[in-house]
Short mmCIF file of C-alpha atoms in Angstrom, two decimals:
data_model
loop_
_atom_site.label_atom_id
_atom_site.label_comp_id
_atom_site.label_asym_id
_atom_site.label_seq_id
_atom_site.Cartn_x
_atom_site.Cartn_y
_atom_site.Cartn_z
CA MET A 304 19.95 -0.68 28.84
CA LYS A 305 21.97 2.52 28.50
CA PRO A 306 20.77 4.78 25.63
CA ARG A 307 24.10 4.56 23.77
CA TYR A 308 24.06 0.72 23.87
CA LEU A 309 20.43 0.84 22.63
CA LEU A 310 21.41 3.06 19.74
CA LEU A 311 24.44 0.76 18.89
CA PHE A 312 22.04 -2.21 18.92
CA ILE A 313 19.66 -0.44 16.64
CA PHE A 314 22.45 0.51 14.15
CA LEU A 315 23.66 -3.07 14.14
CA MET A 316 20.19 -4.40 13.46
CA LEU A 317 19.79 -1.96 10.54
CA ALA A 318 23.14 -2.84 9.11
CA CYS A 319 22.20 -6.57 9.09
CA ALA A 320 18.77 -6.06 7.69
CA ASN A 321 17.91 -7.98 4.55
CA ARG A 322 18.62 -5.66 1.59
CA ASN A 323 17.46 -8.33 -0.92
CA THR A 324 13.92 -7.12 -1.22
CA PRO A 325 12.20 -5.30 -4.10
CA ARG A 326 11.60 -2.11 -1.97
CA ALA A 327 15.24 -2.11 -0.42
CA VAL A 328 16.85 -2.52 -3.86
CA SER A 329 14.56 0.17 -5.30
CA GLU A 330 15.41 2.61 -2.46
CA ASP A 331 19.07 1.75 -2.58
CA PHE A 332 18.97 2.57 -6.27
CA ILE A 333 17.40 5.96 -5.51
CA TYR A 334 19.97 6.66 -2.92
CA ASN A 335 22.97 5.91 -5.14
CA TYR A 336 21.78 7.13 -8.50
CA TYR A 337 19.69 10.27 -7.53
CA GLN A 338 20.87 11.28 -4.10
CA ARG A 339 24.60 10.56 -4.44
CA ALA A 340 24.83 10.80 -8.32
CA ASP A 341 26.97 7.55 -8.17
CA GLN A 342 26.12 5.67 -11.36
CA ALA A 343 28.76 3.06 -10.66
CA ALA A 344 27.23 2.13 -7.30
CA ALA A 345 23.70 2.16 -8.81
CA LEU A 346 24.93 -0.13 -11.59
CA GLN A 347 25.70 -2.84 -8.99
CA LEU A 348 21.97 -3.02 -8.27
CA CYS A 349 20.92 -3.32 -11.93
CA HIS A 350 20.42 -5.90 -14.71
CA GLY A 351 19.20 -5.80 -18.26
CA LEU A 352 17.96 -2.56 -19.68
CA ALA A 353 18.65 -0.55 -16.48
CA ALA A 354 22.25 -1.68 -16.50
CA GLN A 355 22.64 -0.74 -20.22
CA LYS A 356 21.20 2.68 -19.48
CA LEU A 357 23.72 3.26 -16.77
CA LYS A 358 26.60 1.96 -18.78
CA ASP A 359 25.66 4.31 -21.59
CA GLU A 360 25.34 7.24 -19.15
CA ILE A 361 28.77 6.35 -17.54
CA ALA A 362 30.34 6.35 -20.98
CA ARG A 363 28.75 9.76 -21.87
CA VAL A 364 29.95 11.50 -18.68
CA SER A 365 33.37 9.74 -18.53
CA GLU A 366 35.02 12.75 -20.33
CA VAL A 367 34.11 15.14 -17.45
CA ARG A 368 33.84 12.74 -14.49
CA THR A 369 35.60 9.60 -13.51
CA PRO A 370 33.49 6.63 -12.25
CA GLY A 371 32.75 6.97 -8.51
CA GLN A 372 33.76 10.74 -8.45
CA GLN A 373 31.32 12.75 -6.42
CA MET A 374 30.02 16.06 -7.57
CA ASP A 375 31.27 19.12 -5.77
CA GLU A 376 27.78 20.49 -5.11
CA MET A 377 24.90 18.22 -4.88
CA PRO A 378 21.23 19.25 -4.92
CA LYS A 379 19.09 18.18 -1.99
CA ILE A 380 16.93 15.36 -3.17
CA GLU A 381 14.13 13.85 -1.22
CA TYR A 382 11.87 11.00 -2.35
CA GLU A 383 8.43 9.75 -1.54
CA ALA A 384 6.81 6.46 -2.56
CA THR A 385 3.60 7.12 -4.29
CA GLY A 386 2.60 3.63 -5.54
CA GLU A 387 3.56 0.01 -5.88
CA GLU A 388 2.34 -2.63 -8.36
CA LYS A 389 3.15 -6.33 -7.83
CA GLY A 390 3.18 -8.60 -10.79
CA THR A 391 3.94 -12.37 -10.88
CA THR A 392 7.70 -11.84 -11.69
CA HIS A 393 8.31 -8.20 -10.91
CA VAL A 394 7.49 -5.23 -8.58
CA LEU A 395 7.03 -1.78 -9.96
CA PHE A 396 7.55 1.29 -7.76
CA ASN A 397 6.48 4.89 -8.32
CA TYR A 398 8.29 7.79 -6.50
CA LYS A 399 8.09 11.49 -6.43
CA LEU A 400 11.46 13.25 -6.25
CA THR A 401 11.76 16.68 -4.85
CA ILE A 402 14.94 18.38 -5.95
CA GLU A 403 16.15 21.56 -4.27
CA ILE A 404 19.05 23.44 -5.82
CA ARG A 405 20.95 25.93 -3.65
CA GLY A 406 18.01 26.32 -1.44
CA THR A 407 16.11 28.43 -3.94
CA THR A 408 14.83 26.36 -6.92
CA THR A 409 12.64 23.34 -6.40
CA HIS A 410 11.76 20.85 -9.04
CA THR A 411 9.65 17.61 -8.82
CA ARG A 412 10.09 14.53 -10.99
CA LYS A 413 8.21 11.23 -11.07
CA VAL A 414 10.35 8.14 -11.25
CA VAL A 415 9.22 4.57 -12.03
CA ILE A 416 11.49 1.80 -11.02
CA GLN A 417 10.97 -1.90 -12.07
CA THR A 418 12.50 -4.71 -10.06
CA GLU A 419 12.78 -8.33 -10.80
CA GLN A 420 14.23 -11.35 -9.07
CA ILE A 421 17.13 -12.78 -11.02
CA ASP A 422 19.21 -15.71 -9.77
CA GLY A 423 17.84 -15.21 -6.22
CA ARG A 424 18.69 -11.52 -6.06
CA TRP A 425 16.30 -8.55 -6.63
CA LYS A 426 17.60 -6.21 -9.26
CA VAL A 427 16.46 -2.99 -10.83
CA VAL A 428 15.68 -3.98 -14.53
CA ASN A 429 14.30 -0.65 -15.74
CA PHE A 430 13.84 2.93 -14.49
CA ASP A 431 12.43 6.06 -16.11
CA GLU A 432 11.58 9.53 -15.04
CA TYR A 433 9.11 12.10 -16.25
#
């Protein structure tokens, strides 16, 4: 198989991968909320308290930014999974975020994301950072 067809096959397999898992939903949330700063996209992955937090945040920033509008200069944000706890009805994920601003200042934050299966779909039901 030619390399370009192999790459195409790999990309198609990734695109068709099941994103309805606790880890996939948690990582999609991090991508949308932290890496892209897109609260509206992150809201689609949420339910309950997490959804309310995002709705409140969207309302607070609506005076300076329209929903879906990207920021002009985004910090570089990388994440690393540091733990996972499985309960009977939920899965809790711990992450360490590394935030680099303009290549000079680096901050780290710890993030906790709680997922739960609701009506057959995994959703982020709460998140917090410290």
